[in-house]
Amino acid sequence: MIDTRELKTRYDEIKKNIENRFMNVDLDKIVADQEKRAALMQETEALRAKRNENAQKMKGKLDPDTRKALIEEGKAIKDELSKVEAEYNEIDKLFAEEARTIPNYTHPDAPIGKEDKDSLAVKFYGEPTKFPFKAKDHVQIGEDLDILDFDNGAKVAGQKFYYIKNKGVILQMALERYAMDIVLKHGFTPFITPDIAKEEILNGIGFNPRGAESNIYTIEGTGTCLVGTAEITLGGYYSGEIIPKDKLPIKMTGLSHCFRREAGGAGQYSKGLYRVHQFSKLEMFIYCLPEESDKFHQEILSIEEEIFQGLELPYRIVDTATGDLGAPAYRKFDIEAWMPGRGDEGEYGEVTSTSNCTDYQARSLNIRYRDDDGKPKFVHMLNGTAVALSRAIVAILENYQNEDGSVTIPPALVPYCGFDRISK
RNA sequence: GGAGAGAUGUCCGAGUGGUCGAAGGAGCCGGACUCGAAAUCCGGUGUAGUGCUAUGCAUUACCGAGGGUUCGAAUCCCUCUCUCUCCGCCA
């Protein structure tokens, strides 16, 4: 969440930001509730001070009458306090919920716009792959080669689940290791994280585990959820902690399964592996000093480029429009790889995403560092995809397909695969 | 899964319902001593709020988390989380 003390001092900026993000947040009501809360807080604290004073008076030996009078006074204070406290708790809870709906501030250079198409393509790498034959999509390629099986995935687990088989398995493992090696070269500490996290962590990262539009699977009666990304488990790792300044930046990379409900996510553009309920992903995560987060955001993006350039896949980088930013993100860059089987003649499809969430998540999760003046301050937190295995496989199968139905393995992956082609 | 023990500040650790934001130690910061250092001695040293006559003063909350009992809770009761020990089961 943002710093609610800034609701008044940066009111116009916050209001404008909500408009730019096309969000439905009633800022004036939140400010009014904040004032109500402050008034009730003062009242509560004054009563508590009276209660404490009354209790102090009763420490020593007292004659029975004085003692009785003090107890009566204490009881009266207690009754009044419990009423005021109840009112305060109600408004406090409401205000906290409302404050959480306010999005993060936005980087001044982020393109302003409502939708996906308002996002700005800031870089193109390589030429979209062309074939002298009619290109197939990855579903057809994968099923023909018997490396992907959607039918049995649906039978056993349901719609949008799949099996990976045969050399497809080796391809996925090769990709994992290939990406891991590149990320490690840049000084990240590797993790395999839990695939489950507590709701409070989800909330702190900015995911809403509840509600009809939630993309999160919750596990009935446990207070926990299946993670949609290792961003959650890596970001929760230091929750509640004060990190010594000299430990920063902390760079982590985590492999996890990712589970997403994707309610209403069917259709042409999300077929096959592109949008599924479960996939594996290697995620990068950085905790750093506030003044360094823009720099590290660029570093994550450049590592993502290194991974996709190494695979020799054409892609573009998109600077995400304000209306498409998640609430925690201050700025977000996506890499969209060329996917020849997407749409009629191929299209770019998202394969990575990196966000600078500044101190928005750190404030909710209470993650701080001790500054030179001895005061704890909130760290900045950034995340980025190293490789989302399912989507990377879409891009590889479609770009490296051959007319005979076989798929050439990208040269960078051959040492990891132990073969250079998948054919029938 | 069963039985038991525990969770206190940066760390270790004491704590009989009121004199406890919390003994004692370590660490850290400042000072004295020293040519300098070590040792020693003296002083200081949590976090998050709120109010105001604002580099300060006052006040509230925080002893794993959340409830409860009480005039008053680190201390008593309940629930939960986590850690440790033993048993069972198991890749």
mmCIF file of N, CA and C in Angstrom, chain A residues 23 26 73 76 89 105 121 143 164 176 194 207 250 264 297 305 307 311 321 364 399 408:
data_model
loop_
_atom_site.group_PDB
_atom_site.id
_atom_site.type_symbol
_atom_site.label_atom_id
_atom_site.label_comp_id
_atom_site.label_asym_id
_atom_site.label_seq_id
_atom_site.Cartn_x
_atom_site.Cartn_y
_atom_site.Cartn_z
ATOM 1 N N MET A 23 -9.045 3.363 -12.591
ATOM 2 C CA MET A 23 -9.512 2.557 -11.464
ATOM 3 C C MET A 23 -10.684 3.236 -10.790
ATOM 4 N N ASP A 26 -12.872 5.545 -4.613
ATOM 5 C CA ASP A 26 -13.483 6.777 -4.103
ATOM 6 C C ASP A 26 -12.553 7.424 -3.077
ATOM 7 N N GLU A 73 -14.623 4.056 39.549
ATOM 8 C CA GLU A 73 -14.197 4.971 38.484
ATOM 9 C C GLU A 73 -13.608 4.171 37.315
ATOM 10 N N ALA A 76 -16.241 2.533 35.209
ATOM 11 C CA ALA A 76 -16.919 3.497 34.333
ATOM 12 C C ALA A 76 -16.062 3.776 33.103
ATOM 13 N N ASN A 89 -12.354 0.477 16.092
ATOM 14 C CA ASN A 89 -11.943 -0.736 15.384
ATOM 15 C C ASN A 89 -12.664 -0.895 14.057
ATOM 16 N N TYR A 105 2.070 4.766 -6.896
ATOM 17 C CA TYR A 105 2.361 5.876 -7.801
ATOM 18 C C TYR A 105 2.901 5.298 -9.107
ATOM 19 N N ALA A 121 5.457 -0.034 -27.507
ATOM 20 C CA ALA A 121 6.550 -0.924 -27.866
ATOM 21 C C ALA A 121 7.807 -0.073 -27.943
ATOM 22 N N GLU A 143 1.145 -31.911 -30.209
ATOM 23 C CA GLU A 143 0.378 -33.158 -30.223
ATOM 24 C C GLU A 143 0.883 -34.100 -31.310
ATOM 25 N N ILE A 164 3.103 -32.888 -20.231
ATOM 26 C CA ILE A 164 4.243 -32.756 -21.135
ATOM 27 C C ILE A 164 4.870 -34.145 -21.182
ATOM 28 N N GLU A 176 14.805 -24.632 -18.074
ATOM 29 C CA GLU A 176 14.944 -24.242 -16.672
ATOM 30 C C GLU A 176 16.410 -24.012 -16.329
ATOM 31 N N PRO A 194 8.255 -22.703 -1.745
ATOM 32 C CA PRO A 194 6.981 -23.385 -1.561
ATOM 33 C C PRO A 194 6.013 -22.995 -2.688
ATOM 34 N N PHE A 207 -1.893 -9.416 -4.167
ATOM 35 C CA PHE A 207 -2.850 -10.330 -4.783
ATOM 36 C C PHE A 207 -4.062 -10.443 -3.882
ATOM 37 N N ILE A 250 19.559 -7.463 -2.361
ATOM 38 C CA ILE A 250 19.404 -8.907 -2.260
ATOM 39 C C ILE A 250 18.747 -9.366 -3.559
ATOM 40 N N GLY A 264 -12.702 -17.310 -16.952
ATOM 41 C CA GLY A 264 -13.112 -16.568 -18.149
ATOM 42 C C GLY A 264 -11.984 -16.302 -19.115
ATOM 43 N N HIS A 297 15.622 -2.343 -12.146
ATOM 44 C CA HIS A 297 14.536 -2.702 -13.059
ATOM 45 C C HIS A 297 15.109 -2.909 -14.467
ATOM 46 N N GLU A 305 16.200 -10.105 -21.626
ATOM 47 C CA GLU A 305 16.590 -10.014 -23.037
ATOM 48 C C GLU A 305 17.702 -11.002 -23.357
ATOM 49 N N ILE A 307 18.292 -13.813 -22.027
ATOM 50 C CA ILE A 307 17.737 -15.169 -22.110
ATOM 51 C C ILE A 307 17.045 -15.398 -23.451
ATOM 52 N N LEU A 311 18.166 -17.580 -27.002
ATOM 53 C CA LEU A 311 17.314 -18.584 -27.661
ATOM 54 C C LEU A 311 17.042 -18.213 -29.122
ATOM 55 N N ALA A 321 1.058 0.326 -20.340
ATOM 56 C CA ALA A 321 0.231 1.520 -20.129
ATOM 57 C C ALA A 321 -0.346 1.536 -18.721
ATOM 58 N N SER A 364 3.323 -2.928 3.010
ATOM 59 C CA SER A 364 2.329 -3.904 3.463
ATOM 60 C C SER A 364 2.974 -5.061 4.218
ATOM 61 N N ASN A 399 8.445 -21.081 -33.432
ATOM 62 C CA ASN A 399 9.490 -20.428 -34.228
ATOM 63 C C ASN A 399 10.483 -21.419 -34.835
ATOM 64 N N THR A 408 13.414 -27.954 -34.482
ATOM 65 C CA THR A 408 14.842 -27.842 -34.208
ATOM 66 C C THR A 408 15.022 -27.257 -32.802
#
